[in-house]
Amino acid sequence: MASKVSLTRYLVEQQHQKGHIQPPLRLLLEVVARACKRISQAVNKGALGDVLGGADTENIQGETQKKLDIIANEVLIEANEWGGHLAAMASEEMDSIYPVPNRYPMGEFLLLFDPLDGSSNIDVNVSIGTIFSVLRRVQEDPTQVDPVKESEFLQPGHQQVAAGYCVYGPQTTLVLTVGDGVAMFTLDREQGSFVLTDDNVQIPADTKEFAINMSNMRHWDEPVKRYVDECLQGKEGPRGKDFNMRWVASMVADVHRIMTRGGIFMYPWDKREPNKPGKLRLMYEANPMAWLVEQAGGAATDGTRRMLDVPVTQLHQRVPVFLGSRNEVERVTSYHTTL
Ligand code: AHG
Ligand code: MN
Ligand code: MN
């Protein structure tokens, strides 16, 4: 029987055989995976671990934080701050960036994360996850080791050097790209290690499944209304086939389904808060997911532009999101550009 490939071995091979990553990035990804294992344990304990419920605090987005949002954020910071691979971190749950403290060695990478995605599902025992994105620090003068500035984070998604998510569901699954396709690892709880379970994730170009929060339909723009309306008309409509709908309300779980069997995920701009470009955040939700989806053969846009080319002006910037099976994403994007 072929031996199992651990995350460690996969990363070592990405380094030695393929030359895709250097040791500091390998260390970084191992540390993030270790943090995800700890978050997974906390999630699994649920009420027994006193991790459910609200924390009576708000994040910069004005959202009420859950205890697990804060626990997951702390786990990721504590795991990553001392290893010498990072210069700074940024998170959905922190107003501004978190430079690595002076007492620790400084590395060349920047790590961004949504520590706990799908917060509304924590207390009801539905899949949630962690999303992360890695950028390389770009200093004007690389010979100077200056304090990290927030502006250094504001890089478009195509500059990511690694991206991934970990979904805490019936299984804990880590999905990762370093620019060489997408690999999926399942947590073996007895061994305590992530084991490679799919080394070449592929999203089919066509699908009959869409994901959107339908309760917002009356607030959508015309192109989104048209796209969903045509899906709903099924066999009798212009699409000539019946569609199914799913909405977990954890982006990480909806994207994981798409990674597994295809589909399209949409969180468009809507009229509820017309001044906000969308609900989801570009740097630690949309961009890492967009790169993973592209690496798996899918597509991701903000309705008009490739997501990975959207200019970044703010750390917590929001963006409309359309991602998944290529032909469907291209279709809904074309509705935005031709209407
Ligand atoms: P988070 O829990 O990190 O704030 O993200 C929640 C996001 C995303 O995961 C999900 O797709 C979306 O919010 C669900 O929004 P609705 O409740 O508006 O459907
Ligand atoms: Mn989120
Ligand atoms: Mn979150």
Coordinates of C-alpha atoms and ligand atoms in Angstrom, one line a residue:
M1 CA 0.0 0.0 0.0
A2 CA 1.3 3.4 -0.9
S3 CA 2.4 5.4 2.2
K4 CA 0.3 8.4 3.2
V5 CA 1.7 11.8 2.3
S6 CA 1.6 14.2 5.2
L7 CA 1.4 18.0 4.8
T8 CA 5.0 18.2 5.9
R9 CA 6.1 15.8 3.2
Y10 CA 4.0 17.6 0.6
L11 CA 5.6 20.9 1.5
V12 CA 9.1 19.5 1.6
E13 CA 8.5 18.1 -2.0
Q14 CA 7.2 21.5 -3.1
Q15 CA 10.5 22.9 -1.8
H16 CA 13.1 20.4 -3.0
Q17 CA 11.6 18.8 -6.1
K18 CA 9.5 21.6 -7.5
G19 CA 11.3 24.7 -6.1
H20 CA 8.0 26.5 -5.5
I21 CA 8.7 27.4 -1.9
Q22 CA 11.6 28.3 0.3
P23 CA 12.1 27.0 3.9
P24 CA 10.6 30.1 5.6
L25 CA 7.3 29.8 3.6
R26 CA 7.3 26.1 4.4
L27 CA 7.6 26.8 8.1
L28 CA 4.9 29.5 7.9
L29 CA 2.4 27.1 6.3
E30 CA 3.2 24.3 8.9
V31 CA 2.6 26.8 11.7
V32 CA -0.7 28.0 10.2
A33 CA -1.7 24.3 9.8
R34 CA -0.8 23.7 13.5
A35 CA -2.9 26.7 14.6
C36 CA -5.8 25.3 12.5
K37 CA -5.5 22.0 14.4
R38 CA -5.8 23.9 17.7
I39 CA -8.8 25.9 16.4
S40 CA -10.3 22.6 15.3
Q41 CA -9.9 21.2 18.8
A42 CA -11.6 24.2 20.3
V43 CA -14.5 24.0 17.8
N44 CA -15.0 20.3 18.5
K45 CA -15.3 20.9 22.3
G46 CA -18.2 23.3 21.8
A47 CA -20.2 23.8 24.9
L48 CA -17.8 21.5 26.9
G49 CA -15.0 24.0 26.2
D50 CA -17.0 27.1 27.0
V51 CA -16.3 28.4 23.5
L52 CA -19.8 29.1 22.3
G53 CA -21.7 32.4 22.4
G54 CA -20.9 36.0 22.1
A55 CA -18.0 37.9 23.4
D56 CA -19.8 41.3 24.0
T57 CA -17.3 43.1 21.7
E58 CA -17.4 44.4 18.2
N59 CA -14.8 44.3 15.4
I60 CA -13.9 47.1 13.1
Q61 CA -16.6 46.0 10.7
G62 CA -19.2 46.7 13.4
E63 CA -19.9 43.0 13.7
T64 CA -20.5 41.4 17.2
Q65 CA -17.6 39.1 17.9
K66 CA -18.2 35.5 19.1
K67 CA -15.9 33.9 21.6
L68 CA -14.5 31.6 19.0
D69 CA -13.7 34.6 16.7
I70 CA -11.4 35.9 19.4
I71 CA -10.0 32.5 20.4
A72 CA -9.1 31.7 16.8
N73 CA -7.5 35.1 16.3
E74 CA -5.3 34.6 19.4
V75 CA -4.3 31.1 18.4
L76 CA -3.1 32.3 15.0
I77 CA -1.2 35.2 16.5
E78 CA 0.5 33.2 19.3
A79 CA 1.4 30.4 16.9
N80 CA 2.9 32.7 14.2
E81 CA 4.6 35.6 16.0
W82 CA 7.8 34.0 17.3
G83 CA 9.0 31.8 14.5
G84 CA 10.9 34.4 12.5
H85 CA 9.0 33.8 9.3
L86 CA 6.7 36.8 9.5
A87 CA 7.0 40.6 9.6
A88 CA 3.4 41.3 10.5
M89 CA -0.2 39.9 10.5
A90 CA -3.6 41.3 9.7
S91 CA -7.0 39.9 10.6
E92 CA -10.7 40.5 10.3
E93 CA -10.8 40.7 14.1
M94 CA -8.1 43.4 14.4
D95 CA -8.5 47.1 13.5
S96 CA -5.0 47.5 12.3
I97 CA -2.0 45.4 11.5
Y98 CA -0.1 43.4 14.1
P99 CA 3.7 43.8 13.6
V100 CA 5.8 41.0 15.0
P101 CA 7.0 42.2 18.4
N102 CA 10.6 43.4 18.6
R103 CA 11.7 40.6 20.9
Y104 CA 11.2 38.1 18.1
P105 CA 13.1 37.7 14.8
M106 CA 11.6 39.5 11.8
G107 CA 10.7 37.6 8.6
E108 CA 9.9 38.5 5.0
F109 CA 6.2 37.5 4.9
L110 CA 2.9 39.1 5.7
L111 CA 0.0 36.9 6.9
L112 CA -3.7 37.8 6.6
F113 CA -6.6 35.8 8.0
D114 CA -10.2 35.5 8.7
P115 CA -9.7 33.5 11.8
L116 CA -13.2 32.1 12.0
D117 CA -15.4 32.4 8.9
G118 CA -19.1 31.7 9.3
S119 CA -19.4 33.0 12.8
S120 CA -23.2 32.8 12.7
N121 CA -22.9 29.0 12.4
I122 CA -20.7 28.4 15.4
D123 CA -23.4 28.0 18.0
V124 CA -25.6 25.8 15.7
N125 CA -22.9 23.2 15.0
V126 CA -22.7 23.9 11.2
S127 CA -19.3 24.0 9.3
I128 CA -17.1 27.0 9.9
G129 CA -13.5 27.7 8.9
T130 CA -10.3 29.7 8.8
I131 CA -9.1 31.5 5.6
F132 CA -5.6 32.8 5.1
S133 CA -3.4 34.6 2.6
V134 CA 0.3 35.1 2.5
L135 CA 2.1 38.0 0.8
R136 CA 5.8 38.9 0.6
R137 CA 6.9 42.1 2.2
V138 CA 7.7 44.7 -0.4
Q139 CA 9.9 47.5 1.0
E140 CA 11.0 50.5 -1.0
D141 CA 14.5 49.9 0.3
P142 CA 15.0 46.2 1.0
T143 CA 18.4 46.8 2.7
Q144 CA 16.6 48.7 5.5
V145 CA 14.6 46.7 8.0
D146 CA 11.9 49.3 8.7
P147 CA 8.9 48.9 10.8
V148 CA 6.1 47.3 8.7
K149 CA 3.5 49.8 7.4
E150 CA -0.1 49.0 6.7
S151 CA 0.4 50.2 3.1
E152 CA 2.8 47.2 2.5
F153 CA -0.2 44.9 2.9
L154 CA -2.2 46.6 0.1
Q155 CA -1.1 44.3 -2.7
P156 CA -3.5 42.9 -5.3
G157 CA -4.4 39.2 -5.0
H158 CA -2.2 38.0 -7.9
Q159 CA 0.8 38.8 -5.6
Q160 CA -0.1 36.2 -3.0
V161 CA 2.5 33.5 -2.5
A162 CA 0.3 31.1 -0.7
A163 CA -3.4 30.9 0.2
G164 CA -5.7 28.4 1.9
Y165 CA -8.5 27.6 4.2
C166 CA -9.3 25.0 6.8
V167 CA -12.9 23.9 7.1
Y168 CA -14.1 22.6 10.5
G169 CA -17.0 20.3 9.5
P170 CA -17.7 16.6 9.8
Q171 CA -14.0 16.3 8.8
T172 CA -11.3 19.0 9.3
T173 CA -9.9 19.7 5.9
L174 CA -7.1 22.0 4.9
V175 CA -7.0 23.3 1.3
L176 CA -3.9 25.0 0.0
T177 CA -2.2 26.5 -3.0
V178 CA 1.3 27.8 -3.4
G179 CA 0.7 28.4 -7.1
D180 CA 1.1 24.8 -8.2
G181 CA -2.6 23.7 -8.3
V182 CA -4.7 23.0 -5.2
A183 CA -4.0 20.3 -2.7
M184 CA -6.5 19.0 -0.1
F185 CA -5.5 17.5 3.3
T186 CA -7.7 15.7 5.8
L187 CA -6.9 15.9 9.5
D188 CA -6.1 12.4 10.9
R189 CA -7.1 12.9 14.5
E190 CA -5.4 9.7 15.8
Q191 CA -2.1 10.7 14.2
G192 CA -2.6 14.5 14.7
S193 CA -1.5 15.2 11.2
F194 CA -2.9 16.5 7.9
V195 CA -2.8 13.8 5.3
L196 CA -3.0 14.5 1.5
T197 CA -6.3 13.3 0.2
D198 CA -6.5 15.1 -3.2
D199 CA -3.3 16.4 -4.9
N200 CA -5.0 18.1 -7.8
V201 CA -8.4 19.6 -7.0
Q202 CA -10.4 20.5 -10.1
I203 CA -13.6 22.5 -10.3
P204 CA -15.8 21.4 -13.3
A205 CA -16.3 24.3 -15.8
D206 CA -20.1 23.7 -15.8
T207 CA -22.5 23.3 -12.9
K208 CA -26.2 23.1 -12.0
E209 CA -25.8 24.5 -8.5
F210 CA -25.7 28.1 -7.3
A211 CA -25.1 29.6 -3.9
I212 CA -26.5 33.0 -2.9
N213 CA -28.5 34.4 0.0
M214 CA -31.9 34.6 -1.8
S215 CA -33.4 36.7 1.0
N216 CA -31.6 39.7 -0.4
M217 CA -33.1 39.2 -3.9
R218 CA -35.1 42.4 -3.9
H219 CA -31.9 44.4 -3.1
W220 CA -29.8 43.0 -6.0
D221 CA -28.7 44.8 -9.2
E222 CA -30.2 43.8 -12.5
P223 CA -27.4 41.5 -13.7
V224 CA -27.6 39.3 -10.6
K225 CA -31.4 39.2 -10.8
R226 CA -31.2 38.2 -14.4
Y227 CA -28.7 35.4 -13.8
V228 CA -30.5 33.9 -10.8
D229 CA -33.9 34.3 -12.5
E230 CA -32.7 32.3 -15.5
C231 CA -31.4 29.6 -13.2
L232 CA -34.8 29.4 -11.4
Q233 CA -36.6 29.0 -14.7
G234 CA -34.9 25.6 -15.1
K235 CA -35.5 23.4 -18.1
E236 CA -38.2 25.6 -19.4
G237 CA -36.0 28.8 -19.3
P238 CA -33.1 30.0 -21.4
R239 CA -30.6 27.8 -19.6
G240 CA -32.5 24.6 -20.5
K241 CA -31.6 22.8 -17.3
D242 CA -32.8 22.7 -13.7
F243 CA -30.6 24.2 -11.1
N244 CA -30.2 23.4 -7.4
M245 CA -29.4 26.0 -4.7
R246 CA -27.3 25.8 -1.5
W247 CA -26.4 28.4 1.0
V248 CA -24.5 27.4 4.1
A249 CA -23.7 31.0 5.2
S250 CA -20.1 30.1 5.8
M251 CA -18.1 31.1 2.7
V252 CA -15.5 28.5 3.6
A253 CA -18.1 25.7 3.5
D254 CA -19.8 27.0 0.4
V255 CA -16.4 27.3 -1.4
H256 CA -15.4 23.8 -0.1
R257 CA -18.5 22.3 -1.7
I258 CA -17.6 24.1 -5.0
M259 CA -14.0 22.7 -4.7
T260 CA -15.4 19.3 -4.3
R261 CA -18.2 19.1 -6.9
G262 CA -18.4 22.5 -8.7
G263 CA -20.9 25.3 -8.4
I264 CA -21.0 29.1 -8.3
F265 CA -20.9 31.3 -5.1
M266 CA -22.1 34.9 -5.2
Y267 CA -22.2 37.6 -2.6
P268 CA -23.0 40.6 -4.8
W269 CA -23.3 44.3 -3.9
D270 CA -26.8 45.1 -2.8
K271 CA -29.0 48.1 -2.0
R272 CA -29.2 47.4 1.8
E273 CA -26.0 49.4 2.3
P274 CA -25.4 51.1 -1.0
N275 CA -22.2 52.8 0.0
K276 CA -20.5 49.5 0.8
P277 CA -19.1 47.7 -2.2
G278 CA -20.2 44.3 -0.8
K279 CA -20.2 42.3 2.4
L280 CA -17.1 40.1 2.0
R281 CA -13.6 41.4 2.5
L282 CA -11.1 41.4 -0.3
M283 CA -7.8 40.7 1.4
Y284 CA -8.6 37.8 3.7
E285 CA -11.8 36.3 2.2
A286 CA -12.1 37.1 -1.5
N287 CA -8.5 37.1 -2.7
P288 CA -7.4 33.8 -1.1
M289 CA -10.5 32.0 -2.2
A290 CA -10.2 33.6 -5.7
W291 CA -6.6 32.3 -6.1
L292 CA -7.6 28.8 -4.9
V293 CA -10.5 28.7 -7.3
E294 CA -8.4 29.8 -10.2
Q295 CA -5.7 27.3 -9.3
A296 CA -8.4 24.6 -9.4
G297 CA -9.5 25.7 -12.9
G298 CA -12.4 28.0 -11.9
A299 CA -12.8 31.7 -12.2
A300 CA -13.4 34.6 -9.7
T301 CA -14.5 38.2 -10.4
D302 CA -16.0 41.2 -8.6
G303 CA -18.7 41.3 -11.4
T304 CA -16.6 43.1 -13.9
R305 CA -12.9 42.4 -13.1
R306 CA -10.7 39.4 -12.3
M307 CA -10.7 39.4 -8.5
L308 CA -7.0 39.0 -8.3
D309 CA -6.5 42.2 -10.2
V310 CA -8.8 44.4 -8.1
P311 CA -6.7 47.3 -6.7
V312 CA -6.4 47.4 -2.9
T313 CA -6.7 50.7 -1.1
Q314 CA -7.8 49.5 2.4
L315 CA -7.0 46.6 4.7
H316 CA -10.6 45.8 5.4
Q317 CA -11.8 46.7 1.9
R318 CA -15.1 45.0 0.9
V319 CA -15.9 43.6 -2.6
P320 CA -18.7 41.8 -4.5
V321 CA -17.8 38.2 -5.1
F322 CA -18.6 35.8 -7.9
L323 CA -16.5 32.6 -8.0
G324 CA -16.6 28.9 -8.9
S325 CA -17.3 27.0 -12.1
R326 CA -15.7 28.9 -14.9
N327 CA -18.6 29.1 -17.4
E328 CA -21.1 30.3 -14.9
V329 CA -18.8 32.9 -13.5
E330 CA -18.1 34.1 -17.0
R331 CA -21.8 34.2 -17.7
V332 CA -22.8 36.3 -14.7
T333 CA -19.8 38.6 -15.3
S334 CA -20.8 39.1 -18.9
Y335 CA -24.3 40.2 -17.7
H336 CA -22.6 42.9 -15.7
T337 CA -20.6 44.2 -18.6
T338 CA -23.3 44.0 -21.3
L339 CA -26.4 45.2 -19.5
Ligands
AHG1 P1 -17.6 36.1 9.0 O1 -18.3 35.1 9.9 O2 -16.1 35.9 8.9 O3 -18.0 37.5 9.3 O4 -18.1 35.8 7.5 C1 -19.4 35.5 7.2 C2 -19.6 35.7 5.8 C3 -19.4 34.5 4.9 O5 -18.8 33.5 5.5 C4 -20.8 34.1 4.5 O6 -20.8 33.7 3.1 C5 -21.6 35.3 4.6 O7 -21.0 36.1 5.6 C6 -23.0 35.0 5.0 O8 -23.7 36.2 5.0 P2 -25.3 36.3 5.2 O9 -25.6 36.0 6.7 O10 -25.6 37.7 4.8 O11 -25.9 35.2 4.3
MN2 MN -15.6 35.5 6.9
MN3 MN -14.7 35.8 10.5

